[in-house]
């Protein structure tokens, strides 16, 4: 699907702090950056490389990843439209702090750090919006740290299954969320994830096939998550 500037500006206005700007101002912001389509599993930028700029995900899905020295993958966040990402390097002009990969075909707006500074001077509301996003991300990272520090793998897996199933209201498609991807989302290895999944299945909290995971006992799964 092709989008004109007006369509893209309308999508950008879904970002809360753009809503105070006029249609002409948001269209100007769109034109100040570049729009690119990314294919599934395409790398957008790489951790520790020079700042790639500020991005807005307009359509699709993006994973923000970290890799250990030993090669273990951890998915820090899975983001969906419409949201900014890579804001910290874009502000301090330092290296990218994560690797970003389009987990679905995606439509993404980008501006380099110098262009972002120009926009902030012209539209100070952008700076306030970035502070709001950074504060929200800090809360997510703090919660992630708490999970890794205080929850065993089975509890982290139970919490993830509740989130992916909309608190037990939907089945989880294992083609979209294979074991290795879910393992990375709870910062563990696939073998440990499989053991936790088997425990939850034996305890009657879930049922699973090769295609789907179904929440059988939501309350029990919540107990595991706590």
CSV table of C-alpha atoms in Angstrom, one decimal:
chain,number,residue,atom,x,y,z
A,1,UNK,CA,0.0,0.0,0.0
A,2,UNK,CA,1.3,3.5,-0.9
A,3,UNK,CA,0.9,6.4,1.5
A,4,UNK,CA,0.9,10.1,0.6
A,5,UNK,CA,2.2,12.8,2.9
A,6,UNK,CA,-1.3,13.5,4.3
A,7,UNK,CA,-1.8,9.8,5.1
A,8,UNK,CA,1.6,9.6,6.8
A,9,UNK,CA,1.0,12.8,8.7
A,10,UNK,CA,-2.3,11.4,10.0
A,11,UNK,CA,-0.4,8.3,11.2
A,12,UNK,CA,2.3,10.5,12.9
A,13,UNK,CA,-0.5,12.3,14.7
A,14,UNK,CA,-1.2,9.1,16.6
A,15,UNK,CA,2.0,9.9,18.5
A,16,UNK,CA,0.5,12.0,21.4
A,17,UNK,CA,2.8,15.0,21.3
A,18,UNK,CA,2.2,15.5,17.6
A,19,UNK,CA,-1.5,16.1,18.2
A,20,UNK,CA,-0.8,19.7,19.3
A,21,UNK,CA,0.7,20.6,16.0
A,22,UNK,CA,-1.2,21.7,12.9
A,23,UNK,CA,-1.6,19.4,9.9
A,24,UNK,CA,0.9,21.6,8.0
A,25,UNK,CA,3.5,21.3,10.8
A,26,UNK,CA,3.2,17.5,11.0
A,27,UNK,CA,3.4,17.3,7.2
A,28,UNK,CA,6.6,19.3,7.5
A,29,UNK,CA,8.0,16.9,10.0
A,30,UNK,CA,7.2,14.0,7.7
A,31,UNK,CA,9.1,15.7,4.9
A,32,UNK,CA,12.1,16.5,7.1
A,33,UNK,CA,12.8,12.8,7.5
A,34,UNK,CA,12.6,9.7,5.2
A,35,UNK,CA,10.1,6.9,4.9
A,36,UNK,CA,11.2,3.4,4.2
A,37,UNK,CA,9.6,0.0,4.0
A,38,UNK,CA,11.4,-2.8,5.8
A,39,UNK,CA,10.9,-6.5,5.0
A,40,UNK,CA,10.3,-9.2,7.6
A,41,UNK,CA,13.5,-10.0,9.6
A,42,UNK,CA,15.3,-7.0,8.1
A,43,UNK,CA,17.9,-5.4,10.3
A,44,UNK,CA,17.2,-1.7,10.8
A,45,UNK,CA,20.2,-0.8,12.8
A,46,UNK,CA,22.8,-2.6,15.0
A,47,UNK,CA,23.8,-2.2,18.6
A,48,UNK,CA,27.0,-0.2,19.3
A,49,UNK,CA,27.2,1.2,15.8
A,50,UNK,CA,27.1,5.0,15.3
A,51,UNK,CA,23.7,6.6,16.0
A,52,UNK,CA,21.2,5.6,13.3
A,53,UNK,CA,18.8,8.5,14.1
A,54,UNK,CA,15.3,8.7,15.5
A,55,UNK,CA,12.6,6.4,14.1
A,56,UNK,CA,8.8,6.2,14.2
A,57,UNK,CA,7.2,2.9,13.5
A,58,UNK,CA,4.1,3.7,11.4
A,59,UNK,CA,3.1,0.2,10.4
A,60,UNK,CA,4.2,-3.3,11.2
A,61,UNK,CA,6.2,-4.6,14.2
A,62,UNK,CA,9.8,-4.1,15.4
A,63,UNK,CA,11.9,-6.0,17.9
A,64,UNK,CA,14.5,-4.2,20.0
A,65,UNK,CA,17.2,-6.8,20.8
A,66,UNK,CA,20.4,-7.2,22.9
A,67,UNK,CA,23.0,-9.9,22.3
A,68,UNK,CA,25.4,-11.2,25.0
A,69,UNK,CA,29.1,-11.7,24.4
A,70,UNK,CA,28.3,-15.4,24.1
A,71,UNK,CA,25.7,-14.8,21.5
A,72,UNK,CA,22.5,-15.2,23.6
A,73,UNK,CA,19.6,-13.2,22.2
A,74,UNK,CA,17.4,-11.1,24.5
A,75,UNK,CA,14.4,-9.3,23.1
A,76,UNK,CA,14.1,-6.1,25.2
A,77,UNK,CA,10.9,-5.0,23.6
A,78,UNK,CA,8.4,-5.7,20.8
A,79,UNK,CA,7.0,-2.4,19.6
A,80,UNK,CA,3.9,-1.7,17.5
A,81,UNK,CA,2.6,1.4,15.8
A,82,UNK,CA,2.6,4.2,16.3
A,83,UNK,CA,5.7,4.8,18.5
A,84,UNK,CA,9.2,6.4,18.4
A,85,UNK,CA,12.3,4.4,19.1
A,86,UNK,CA,16.1,4.9,19.3
A,87,UNK,CA,15.5,8.2,21.0
A,88,UNK,CA,18.4,8.1,23.4
A,89,UNK,CA,21.2,7.8,20.8
A,90,UNK,CA,19.4,10.4,18.7
A,91,UNK,CA,19.5,12.8,21.6
A,92,UNK,CA,23.1,12.2,22.9
A,93,UNK,CA,24.5,11.3,19.4
A,94,UNK,CA,26.1,8.1,21.0
A,95,UNK,CA,26.0,4.6,19.6
A,96,UNK,CA,22.8,2.6,19.2
A,97,UNK,CA,22.0,0.9,22.5
A,98,UNK,CA,20.0,-2.0,20.9
A,99,UNK,CA,19.7,-3.8,17.6
A,100,UNK,CA,16.4,-3.2,15.8
A,101,UNK,CA,14.8,-5.8,13.5
A,102,UNK,CA,11.5,-5.6,11.7
A,103,UNK,CA,9.7,-8.8,12.9
A,104,UNK,CA,7.0,-8.0,10.3
A,105,UNK,CA,7.0,-6.0,7.1
A,106,UNK,CA,7.1,-2.5,8.4
A,107,UNK,CA,6.8,1.2,7.4
A,108,UNK,CA,9.2,3.4,9.3
A,109,UNK,CA,10.0,7.1,9.4
A,110,UNK,CA,13.6,8.2,10.2
A,111,UNK,CA,15.5,11.4,10.9
A,112,UNK,CA,19.2,11.8,11.7
A,113,UNK,CA,20.3,13.3,15.0
A,114,UNK,CA,21.1,16.7,13.5
A,115,UNK,CA,17.7,16.9,11.8
A,116,UNK,CA,16.1,16.0,15.1
A,117,UNK,CA,17.8,18.8,16.9
A,118,UNK,CA,16.5,21.2,14.3
A,119,UNK,CA,13.0,19.9,14.7
A,120,UNK,CA,13.2,20.2,18.6
A,121,UNK,CA,14.3,23.9,18.3
A,122,UNK,CA,11.4,24.5,15.9
A,123,UNK,CA,8.8,22.4,17.7
A,124,UNK,CA,9.6,22.3,21.5
A,125,UNK,CA,6.7,20.0,22.1
A,126,UNK,CA,8.8,17.2,20.5
A,127,UNK,CA,11.2,17.5,23.4
A,128,UNK,CA,8.4,17.0,25.9
A,129,UNK,CA,7.2,14.0,24.0
A,130,UNK,CA,10.6,12.4,24.0
A,131,UNK,CA,10.9,12.9,27.7
A,132,UNK,CA,7.5,11.1,28.1
A,133,UNK,CA,8.6,8.2,25.9
A,134,UNK,CA,12.0,7.9,27.7
A,135,UNK,CA,10.2,7.9,31.1
A,136,UNK,CA,7.8,5.1,29.9
A,137,UNK,CA,10.8,3.1,28.5
A,138,UNK,CA,12.6,3.5,31.8
A,139,UNK,CA,9.6,2.0,33.6
A,140,UNK,CA,9.5,-1.0,31.2
A,141,UNK,CA,13.3,-1.6,31.6
A,142,UNK,CA,12.9,-1.4,35.4
A,143,UNK,CA,10.1,-4.0,35.3
A,144,UNK,CA,12.3,-6.1,33.0
A,145,UNK,CA,15.2,-5.9,35.5
A,146,UNK,CA,12.9,-6.9,38.4
A,147,UNK,CA,11.7,-9.9,36.4
A,148,UNK,CA,15.2,-11.1,35.7
A,149,UNK,CA,16.3,-10.5,39.3
A,150,UNK,CA,13.4,-11.8,41.3
A,151,UNK,CA,11.3,-14.1,39.1
A,152,UNK,CA,12.4,-17.6,38.1
A,153,UNK,CA,12.1,-18.7,34.4
A,154,UNK,CA,8.7,-20.4,34.9
A,155,UNK,CA,7.2,-17.2,36.4
A,156,UNK,CA,8.6,-15.1,33.5
A,157,UNK,CA,7.2,-17.5,31.0
A,158,UNK,CA,3.8,-17.5,32.7
A,159,UNK,CA,3.8,-13.7,32.7
A,160,UNK,CA,4.6,-13.6,29.0
A,161,UNK,CA,1.9,-16.1,28.1
A,162,UNK,CA,-0.7,-14.0,29.9
A,163,UNK,CA,0.4,-11.0,28.0
A,164,UNK,CA,0.5,-12.7,24.6
A,165,UNK,CA,-2.9,-14.3,25.1
A,166,UNK,CA,-4.5,-11.0,26.3
A,167,UNK,CA,-4.8,-12.3,29.8
A,168,UNK,CA,-5.9,-15.8,28.7
A,169,UNK,CA,-8.6,-14.5,26.2
A,170,UNK,CA,-6.8,-15.7,23.0
A,171,UNK,CA,-4.7,-18.5,21.8
A,172,UNK,CA,-1.0,-17.9,21.1
A,173,UNK,CA,0.0,-18.8,17.5
A,174,UNK,CA,3.3,-20.7,17.8
A,175,UNK,CA,4.2,-19.9,14.2
A,176,UNK,CA,4.3,-16.2,15.1
A,177,UNK,CA,5.8,-16.9,18.5
A,178,UNK,CA,8.1,-20.0,18.2
A,179,UNK,CA,9.9,-21.2,21.3
A,180,UNK,CA,13.2,-19.5,20.5
A,181,UNK,CA,11.5,-16.1,20.1
A,182,UNK,CA,9.5,-16.4,23.3
A,183,UNK,CA,12.7,-17.6,25.1
A,184,UNK,CA,14.4,-14.4,23.9
A,185,UNK,CA,11.5,-12.3,25.2
A,186,UNK,CA,12.1,-13.6,28.7
A,187,UNK,CA,15.9,-13.5,28.4
A,188,UNK,CA,16.5,-17.2,28.7
A,189,UNK,CA,17.7,-20.1,26.4
A,190,UNK,CA,15.2,-22.2,24.4
A,191,UNK,CA,15.9,-25.3,26.5
A,192,UNK,CA,15.0,-23.5,29.8
A,193,UNK,CA,11.9,-22.0,28.1
A,194,UNK,CA,10.8,-25.5,27.0
A,195,UNK,CA,11.2,-26.9,30.5
A,196,UNK,CA,9.1,-24.1,31.9
A,197,UNK,CA,6.4,-24.6,29.3
A,198,UNK,CA,6.3,-28.3,30.1
A,199,UNK,CA,5.9,-27.5,33.8
A,200,UNK,CA,3.0,-25.2,33.1
A,201,UNK,CA,1.4,-27.8,30.9
A,202,UNK,CA,1.9,-30.6,33.6
A,203,UNK,CA,0.3,-28.3,36.2
A,204,UNK,CA,-2.8,-27.8,34.0
A,205,UNK,CA,-2.3,-24.1,33.5
A,206,UNK,CA,-1.9,-24.4,29.7
A,207,UNK,CA,-2.5,-26.8,26.8
A,208,UNK,CA,-0.3,-26.7,23.7
A,209,UNK,CA,0.1,-28.3,20.3
A,210,UNK,CA,2.6,-27.7,17.5
A,211,UNK,CA,0.4,-24.7,16.3
A,212,UNK,CA,-1.1,-23.0,19.4
A,213,UNK,CA,-0.8,-22.5,23.1
A,214,UNK,CA,-4.1,-22.2,25.0
A,215,UNK,CA,-4.6,-20.9,28.5
A,216,UNK,CA,-6.6,-23.5,30.4
A,217,UNK,CA,-6.5,-22.1,33.9
A,218,UNK,CA,-5.9,-18.4,34.0
A,219,UNK,CA,-5.9,-18.1,37.8
A,220,UNK,CA,-3.2,-20.8,38.1
A,221,UNK,CA,-1.1,-19.2,35.4
A,222,UNK,CA,-1.4,-15.9,37.3
A,223,UNK,CA,-0.2,-17.6,40.5
A,224,UNK,CA,2.9,-18.9,38.6
A,225,UNK,CA,3.5,-15.4,37.2
A,226,UNK,CA,3.5,-13.9,40.8
